[in-house]
Amino acid sequence: MSGNDAYGPPVAPARDAGVLEVACDESGSDGENLTGGNTDVFAHASVRLTVPEAAGHLREIRDRIRSPAEEYKAGHLLREKHRAVLEWLLAPGGPIHGAAHVHLTEKAFFVVERTAGLLLGDGGPALPLFRAGPRVFGDGLWRDFLDAANRLLRVRDGGEPVDVFFRAVGLLRRVAAGAEAADVLERFAAARGRADAHRAGILAGRPLIPVLNPLLPSIVRTAAYWSRGGRRIRLVHDRQNLLTPDRIAWIEETAHGSGITLDGLRLVAAREDPRVQLADFLAGIARKIGSDELHRRADPALTSLLRPYVDAASVWGDERSRETLVGRSAGPAPSADPDRAVRMAGRRGGAPLSAPAPQHPSRPGTPVAAKRGEDRPRGERGRARPRME
C-alpha cells in the first residue's frame, strides 16, 4: 500500500457491465523449491471490489494503523498492536467479507500429490501416503522423501534426481509393511519408466507449465470459484515473471476447457491497483494463519475469522488443520479439479508434464509456442512486463 493516495495510471475498467472483474495476488512463492523454501504454505487471494471501494478501505487501514511506512504489507496487520485492525478487516460485516476468497496450498502435500500424478496418473493416492508421513516413517526418512520428490519434479536439478527419489522410496518401503501407504509406495517403485521419461522431457526442452509451481492451478481455481453459475469474469493479477503471455494463454484455454467462463487475465503493478493490494493483504494473512495452524500455534479466533474466505478445494493434506481452516463439511478431497490439467499436461511423445500446445485465445487453431529460459529460480514478481493493459 503506497503512502499516498496516488495509485499510478488509472486502472482500466471492465470492458462491459456483464463481466465481473476480480483482483488477485499471492503470498508464499518459492518457485519450485517447495520443501526447502522460506514458507510451507502458498496462498492465492482474490477480491471483487471496485477501485474506489478498495482505495477507501486502504485509506481506512492507513488511518487505523498510522505507520510511517511508505508501503503497507500483511505483516503490518499481523502485528499484535494492530490486532483490532486485522479483526475489523476479516470480520463479518467488515470491508471484504463476502467479497474476497483465498485458495491455500500446503506445499509438502502439493509435492506428494504432484508426484502421484506423474507416476500413477492420479493424485488421489497421495493422501494416504502423506497422512502416514512422519507418524509411520519417522521425521528423517519422510523429510528425505519429500526433498527427493521435489528434486524429481523440479526443472532445475543437475544431479541424479531419479536415482535419489527411488532410493528414498526404497527406504520407506522397508518400514511401510502393513501400512495403508505401502500399496502407494509399491506402485511408485514400479513406475520408474515414467520418472525417467519426465526427466528426459525436461532435458529435451523446458516445459511451458512448471509442474511444481502452485500459482497457475491456483489462478484456474480462483476463476472457477468466481464464475460459479456461469458468470463471466476477468482476472486482474499482480505482475509475475511466471505469467508470460504463453502461460496466460494456457490458463485461459485450461479454464475454457473446464467450463469456466473466464473472459481474460491482465497484469498490473500492485502499487497501481488498490484492489490488488487488498488481495495481497489477504494472501499474506491467510498464509501466516495457515502455517500457524499446521504447526499448532494458531490463534483460534483468527482462524475462525479466516475460515469463511478459504476455498473448500484448497490443496491441503493435513487432516487436523484442514478441518480448522476449511471446516468439517468440506469433505476430504484436497485437490481442485483444475489441478488435473497441470498434472496431465502434455502426456504425449514420452514427455510427461510438458504442457500441451495451447491454442491462442484470439487466433483459434494457432498454437502458442513455448519459450526457453524465461523462468527465474524463484518465479516471483519482477520487472518483466508481459501483457500489460
Coordinates of C-alpha atoms in Angstrom, one line a residue:
M1 CA 0.0 0.0 0.0
S2 CA 1.5 3.3 -1.1
G3 CA 2.0 6.0 1.4
N4 CA -0.1 8.4 -0.7
D5 CA -3.4 8.2 -2.5
A6 CA -2.0 8.2 -6.0
Y7 CA -2.1 4.7 -7.4
G8 CA -0.4 5.5 -10.7
P9 CA -2.1 5.4 -14.0
P10 CA -5.9 4.8 -13.9
V11 CA -6.8 1.2 -13.7
A12 CA -8.6 0.0 -16.9
P13 CA -12.3 -0.8 -16.0
A14 CA -14.0 -4.0 -17.1
R15 CA -14.9 -3.7 -20.8
D16 CA -18.6 -4.3 -20.3
A17 CA -21.1 -4.5 -17.5
G18 CA -21.6 -8.2 -17.9
V19 CA -18.1 -9.1 -16.7
L20 CA -17.1 -9.3 -13.1
E21 CA -13.6 -8.1 -12.6
V22 CA -11.7 -9.8 -9.8
A23 CA -8.2 -8.7 -8.5
C24 CA -5.7 -11.3 -7.3
D25 CA -2.3 -11.6 -5.6
E26 CA -0.3 -14.4 -3.9
S27 CA 1.9 -14.9 -0.9
G28 CA 4.5 -17.6 -0.2
S29 CA 6.0 -18.2 -3.6
D30 CA 9.3 -20.1 -3.6
G31 CA 9.3 -21.1 -7.2
E32 CA 9.8 -24.9 -7.5
N33 CA 11.6 -25.2 -4.2
L34 CA 8.6 -26.3 -2.2
T35 CA 10.3 -28.4 0.5
G36 CA 13.3 -26.2 1.3
G37 CA 12.0 -22.7 0.7
N38 CA 11.1 -20.0 3.2
T39 CA 7.4 -20.9 3.6
D40 CA 5.4 -24.1 3.9
V41 CA 2.1 -22.6 2.7
F42 CA 1.2 -20.8 -0.6
A43 CA -1.9 -18.6 -0.7
H44 CA -3.7 -17.0 -3.6
A45 CA -6.2 -14.4 -2.7
S46 CA -8.8 -12.5 -4.7
V47 CA -11.2 -9.7 -4.1
R48 CA -14.2 -8.4 -6.1
L49 CA -14.5 -4.7 -5.3
T50 CA -14.5 -1.5 -7.3
V51 CA -11.3 0.5 -7.4
P52 CA -12.9 3.4 -5.4
E53 CA -14.1 0.9 -2.8
A54 CA -10.7 -0.7 -2.4
A55 CA -8.9 2.7 -2.3
G56 CA -11.3 3.8 0.5
H57 CA -10.6 0.6 2.5
L58 CA -6.8 1.1 2.1
R59 CA -7.1 4.7 3.4
E60 CA -9.1 3.4 6.4
I61 CA -6.4 0.8 7.1
R62 CA -3.7 3.5 7.0
D63 CA -5.8 5.8 9.3
R64 CA -6.2 3.0 11.8
I65 CA -2.5 1.8 11.7
R66 CA -0.8 5.1 11.3
S67 CA 2.6 3.7 10.4
P68 CA 5.1 5.9 8.6
A69 CA 5.9 3.1 6.2
E70 CA 5.6 4.0 2.5
E71 CA 4.1 0.7 1.6
Y72 CA 1.9 -1.5 3.8
K73 CA 2.0 -5.3 3.7
A74 CA 0.2 -8.0 5.5
G75 CA 2.9 -8.0 8.2
H76 CA 1.6 -4.6 9.5
L77 CA -1.8 -6.1 10.2
L78 CA -0.4 -9.2 11.7
R79 CA 1.4 -7.3 14.5
E80 CA -0.2 -7.7 17.8
K81 CA -0.6 -4.0 18.3
H82 CA -2.7 -3.9 15.2
R83 CA -4.9 -6.9 16.1
A84 CA -8.0 -4.8 16.1
V85 CA -7.4 -3.6 12.6
L86 CA -6.9 -7.2 11.4
E87 CA -10.1 -8.4 13.1
W88 CA -12.0 -5.5 11.6
L89 CA -10.7 -6.4 8.1
L90 CA -11.8 -10.1 8.3
A91 CA -14.9 -9.8 10.5
P92 CA -18.4 -10.4 9.3
G93 CA -19.7 -7.1 8.1
G94 CA -16.1 -5.9 7.5
P95 CA -14.8 -4.3 4.3
I96 CA -14.0 -7.5 2.4
H97 CA -16.4 -10.0 4.0
G98 CA -18.4 -11.7 1.2
A99 CA -16.2 -10.0 -1.4
A100 CA -13.0 -12.0 -1.0
H101 CA -11.6 -15.5 -1.3
V102 CA -8.4 -17.4 -0.8
H103 CA -7.1 -20.7 -2.1
L104 CA -4.5 -22.3 0.1
T105 CA -1.8 -24.9 -0.8
E106 CA 0.1 -26.9 1.7
K107 CA 3.4 -27.2 -0.1
A108 CA 4.5 -30.6 1.2
F109 CA 1.3 -32.2 0.2
F110 CA 1.3 -30.5 -3.2
V111 CA 4.7 -32.2 -3.8
V112 CA 3.4 -35.6 -2.9
E113 CA 0.2 -35.1 -4.9
R114 CA 2.1 -34.0 -8.0
T115 CA 4.4 -37.0 -7.6
A116 CA 1.5 -39.3 -7.6
G117 CA 0.1 -37.5 -10.6
L118 CA 3.3 -38.1 -12.5
L119 CA 4.0 -41.7 -11.5
L120 CA 0.5 -43.1 -11.2
G121 CA -1.6 -40.7 -13.5
D122 CA -3.7 -39.8 -10.5
G123 CA -3.0 -37.6 -7.5
G124 CA -5.6 -39.3 -5.3
P125 CA -3.3 -41.9 -3.8
A126 CA -1.1 -39.1 -2.4
L127 CA -3.5 -38.6 0.5
P128 CA -3.0 -41.8 2.5
L129 CA 0.8 -41.7 1.9
F130 CA 1.0 -38.1 3.0
R131 CA -1.1 -38.7 6.1
A132 CA 1.1 -41.6 7.1
G133 CA 4.1 -39.3 6.9
P134 CA 6.4 -38.9 9.9
R135 CA 3.9 -40.9 12.1
V136 CA 4.8 -44.1 10.1
F137 CA 8.2 -43.4 8.6
G138 CA 9.8 -41.0 11.1
D139 CA 10.8 -37.4 10.6
G140 CA 14.1 -38.1 8.9
L141 CA 13.0 -40.6 6.3
W142 CA 9.9 -38.6 5.5
R143 CA 11.9 -35.4 5.1
D144 CA 14.3 -37.1 2.8
F145 CA 11.5 -38.5 0.7
L146 CA 9.8 -35.1 0.3
D147 CA 13.1 -33.5 -0.7
A148 CA 13.7 -36.3 -3.2
A149 CA 10.3 -35.9 -4.7
N150 CA 10.8 -32.2 -5.0
R151 CA 14.0 -32.8 -6.9
L152 CA 12.4 -35.4 -9.2
L153 CA 9.7 -32.9 -10.4
R154 CA 11.5 -29.6 -10.5
V155 CA 13.0 -28.3 -13.7
R156 CA 16.3 -27.2 -12.2
D157 CA 18.3 -30.1 -10.9
G158 CA 21.8 -31.0 -12.0
G159 CA 22.2 -34.3 -10.1
E160 CA 20.6 -37.7 -10.4
P161 CA 17.1 -37.0 -9.1
V162 CA 15.6 -40.2 -10.4
D163 CA 18.1 -42.4 -8.5
V164 CA 17.8 -40.3 -5.4
F165 CA 14.0 -40.5 -5.5
F166 CA 13.8 -44.3 -5.9
R167 CA 16.4 -44.8 -3.1
A168 CA 14.1 -42.7 -0.8
V169 CA 11.1 -44.8 -1.9
G170 CA 13.0 -48.0 -1.1
L171 CA 13.8 -46.8 2.4
L172 CA 10.1 -46.0 3.0
R173 CA 9.0 -49.4 1.7
R174 CA 11.2 -51.1 4.3
V175 CA 9.1 -49.7 7.2
A176 CA 5.7 -49.5 5.4
A177 CA 4.7 -53.1 5.7
G178 CA 1.1 -53.3 6.7
A179 CA 0.6 -49.6 6.5
E180 CA -2.1 -48.2 4.2
A181 CA 0.6 -46.3 2.3
A182 CA 2.5 -49.5 1.4
D183 CA 0.5 -50.0 -1.7
V184 CA 1.2 -46.5 -2.9
L185 CA 4.9 -47.0 -2.4
E186 CA 4.8 -50.3 -4.3
R187 CA 3.2 -48.5 -7.2
F188 CA 5.8 -45.8 -7.1
A189 CA 8.6 -48.3 -7.2
A190 CA 7.1 -49.9 -10.4
A191 CA 6.8 -46.5 -12.2
R192 CA 10.5 -45.7 -12.8
G193 CA 9.8 -45.5 -16.6
R194 CA 7.5 -42.5 -16.1
A195 CA 10.1 -40.8 -13.9
D196 CA 12.8 -41.3 -16.5
A197 CA 10.6 -40.0 -19.2
H198 CA 9.8 -36.9 -17.2
R199 CA 13.5 -36.1 -16.7
A200 CA 14.2 -36.8 -20.4
G201 CA 11.4 -34.5 -21.4
I202 CA 12.9 -31.7 -19.2
L203 CA 16.3 -32.2 -20.9
A204 CA 14.7 -32.0 -24.3
G205 CA 13.2 -28.6 -23.6
R206 CA 11.9 -26.5 -20.7
P207 CA 8.2 -27.3 -20.0
L208 CA 5.8 -24.5 -20.6
I209 CA 4.0 -25.4 -17.4
P210 CA 6.3 -25.9 -14.3
V211 CA 4.5 -28.7 -12.5
L212 CA 5.7 -27.7 -9.1
N213 CA 4.7 -24.1 -9.1
P214 CA 1.2 -23.7 -7.4
L215 CA 0.4 -20.3 -8.9
L216 CA -1.0 -21.5 -12.2
P217 CA -3.5 -24.1 -10.8
S218 CA -4.5 -21.6 -8.1
I219 CA -5.4 -19.0 -10.7
V220 CA -7.6 -21.5 -12.6
R221 CA -9.2 -22.5 -9.3
T222 CA -9.8 -18.8 -8.5
A223 CA -11.5 -18.4 -11.8
A224 CA -13.7 -21.4 -11.2
Y225 CA -14.8 -20.1 -7.8
W226 CA -15.9 -16.6 -9.1
S227 CA -17.5 -17.9 -12.3
R228 CA -19.9 -20.2 -10.5
G229 CA -23.3 -20.2 -12.1
G230 CA -21.8 -19.3 -15.5
R231 CA -20.9 -15.7 -14.6
R232 CA -18.3 -14.2 -16.9
I233 CA -15.2 -13.0 -15.1
R234 CA -12.0 -11.2 -15.8
L235 CA -9.0 -11.6 -13.5
V236 CA -6.6 -8.7 -12.8
H237 CA -3.3 -10.0 -11.3
D238 CA -0.1 -8.6 -9.9
R239 CA 2.7 -8.9 -12.3
Q240 CA 4.7 -12.1 -12.0
N241 CA 7.6 -13.3 -14.1
L242 CA 5.9 -16.7 -14.3
L243 CA 2.9 -15.2 -16.0
T244 CA 4.2 -14.9 -19.6
P245 CA 1.8 -14.4 -22.5
D246 CA 2.1 -18.1 -23.4
R247 CA 1.2 -19.2 -19.8
I248 CA -1.7 -16.7 -19.7
A249 CA -3.0 -18.3 -22.9
W250 CA -2.6 -21.7 -21.3
I251 CA -4.6 -20.6 -18.2
E252 CA -7.4 -19.2 -20.4
E253 CA -7.5 -22.3 -22.5
T254 CA -7.5 -24.6 -19.5
A255 CA -10.3 -22.6 -17.9
H256 CA -12.4 -22.7 -21.1
G257 CA -11.8 -26.5 -21.4
S258 CA -13.1 -26.9 -17.8
G259 CA -16.3 -24.9 -18.5
I260 CA -15.0 -21.8 -16.6
T261 CA -16.3 -18.6 -18.1
L262 CA -13.0 -16.7 -17.9
D263 CA -13.1 -13.6 -20.1
G264 CA -9.3 -13.0 -19.8
L265 CA -6.4 -12.2 -17.4
R266 CA -4.5 -9.0 -17.4
L267 CA -1.4 -7.9 -15.4
V268 CA -1.0 -4.7 -13.4
A269 CA 1.6 -3.3 -11.0
A270 CA 0.2 -3.8 -7.4
R271 CA 1.0 -0.3 -6.4
E272 CA -1.3 1.0 -9.2
D273 CA -4.4 -1.0 -8.2
P274 CA -5.8 -0.8 -4.7
R275 CA -7.8 -4.0 -5.3
V276 CA -4.6 -6.0 -5.8
Q277 CA -3.1 -4.5 -2.7
L278 CA -6.1 -5.7 -0.7
A279 CA -5.7 -9.2 -2.2
D280 CA -2.0 -9.0 -1.2
F281 CA -3.1 -8.3 2.4
L282 CA -5.5 -11.3 2.5
A283 CA -2.9 -13.6 0.8
G284 CA -0.3 -12.8 3.4
I285 CA -2.7 -13.0 6.3
A286 CA -4.0 -16.4 5.1
R287 CA -0.6 -17.8 4.5
K288 CA 0.5 -16.9 8.0
I289 CA -2.6 -18.2 9.7
G290 CA -2.5 -21.4 7.6
S291 CA 1.2 -22.0 8.5
D292 CA 0.4 -21.4 12.2
E293 CA -2.4 -24.0 12.0
L294 CA 0.0 -26.5 10.5
H295 CA 2.4 -26.1 13.4
R296 CA -0.3 -26.0 16.1
R297 CA 0.5 -22.4 17.1
A298 CA -2.5 -20.7 15.7
D299 CA -4.9 -18.3 17.4
P300 CA -8.3 -19.9 17.2
A301 CA -10.1 -16.5 17.0
L302 CA -8.1 -15.5 13.9
T303 CA -8.6 -19.0 12.3
S304 CA -12.3 -18.6 12.8
L305 CA -12.3 -15.2 11.1
L306 CA -10.3 -16.5 8.1
R307 CA -12.4 -19.7 7.6
P308 CA -15.2 -18.0 5.6
Y309 CA -12.7 -16.9 3.0
V310 CA -10.9 -20.3 2.5
D311 CA -11.6 -22.3 -0.6
A312 CA -13.1 -25.7 0.2
A313 CA -11.0 -27.1 -2.7
S314 CA -7.7 -25.9 -1.2
V315 CA -4.9 -28.3 -1.8
W316 CA -4.3 -29.4 1.9
G317 CA -3.4 -32.8 3.2
D318 CA -3.0 -32.4 6.9
E319 CA -6.3 -33.6 8.3
R320 CA -6.5 -31.7 11.6
S321 CA -5.6 -28.3 10.3
R322 CA -7.8 -28.8 7.2
E323 CA -10.8 -29.2 9.5
T324 CA -10.0 -26.0 11.4
L325 CA -9.2 -23.9 8.3
V326 CA -11.9 -25.2 5.9
G327 CA -14.5 -26.9 8.2
R328 CA -15.7 -30.4 8.6
S329 CA -18.4 -30.0 6.0
A330 CA -15.8 -29.5 3.2
G331 CA -15.1 -33.2 2.9
P332 CA -11.7 -35.0 2.4
A333 CA -10.9 -34.1 -1.2
P334 CA -7.9 -31.7 -1.1
S335 CA -7.3 -31.3 -4.8
A336 CA -9.2 -29.0 -7.1
D337 CA -10.2 -30.4 -10.5
P338 CA -8.3 -27.8 -12.4
D339 CA -5.1 -29.2 -11.0
R340 CA -5.5 -32.3 -13.1
A341 CA -4.9 -30.2 -16.2
V342 CA -1.5 -29.3 -14.9
R343 CA -0.6 -32.9 -13.7
M344 CA -1.7 -34.4 -17.0
A345 CA -0.4 -31.7 -19.3
G346 CA 1.5 -33.0 -22.3
R347 CA 1.3 -36.7 -21.7
R348 CA 2.3 -37.3 -25.3
G349 CA 5.5 -38.2 -27.0
G350 CA 7.0 -39.7 -23.9
A351 CA 7.4 -36.4 -22.2
P352 CA 5.0 -36.1 -19.3
L353 CA 4.3 -32.7 -17.7
S354 CA 5.5 -30.7 -20.7
A355 CA 2.5 -28.5 -21.5
P356 CA 0.1 -29.2 -24.4
A357 CA 0.4 -26.7 -27.1
P358 CA -2.4 -24.2 -26.0
Q359 CA -4.4 -22.5 -28.7
H360 CA -4.1 -18.8 -28.8
P361 CA -7.5 -17.4 -27.5
S362 CA -7.7 -14.7 -30.2
R363 CA -6.5 -17.0 -33.0
P364 CA -8.2 -20.4 -32.8
G365 CA -6.1 -23.2 -34.3
T366 CA -2.9 -21.3 -33.8
P367 CA -0.7 -23.0 -31.1
V368 CA 1.3 -20.7 -28.7
A369 CA 5.0 -21.7 -28.8
A370 CA 6.8 -22.3 -25.5
K371 CA 9.9 -20.2 -24.8
R372 CA 13.1 -21.3 -23.1
G373 CA 14.9 -19.7 -20.3
E374 CA 12.1 -17.5 -19.2
D375 CA 11.8 -18.7 -15.6
R376 CA 13.9 -17.3 -12.8
P377 CA 14.7 -19.6 -9.9
R378 CA 12.1 -18.2 -7.6
G379 CA 9.5 -17.4 -10.2
E380 CA 8.3 -14.4 -8.3
R381 CA 7.3 -10.9 -9.3
G382 CA 9.8 -8.7 -11.1
R383 CA 10.2 -6.0 -13.6
A384 CA 9.3 -8.1 -16.6
R385 CA 6.2 -6.6 -18.3
P386 CA 4.4 -9.4 -20.2
R387 CA 0.9 -8.5 -21.4
M388 CA 0.2 -5.2 -19.7
E389 CA -3.0 -3.4 -20.5

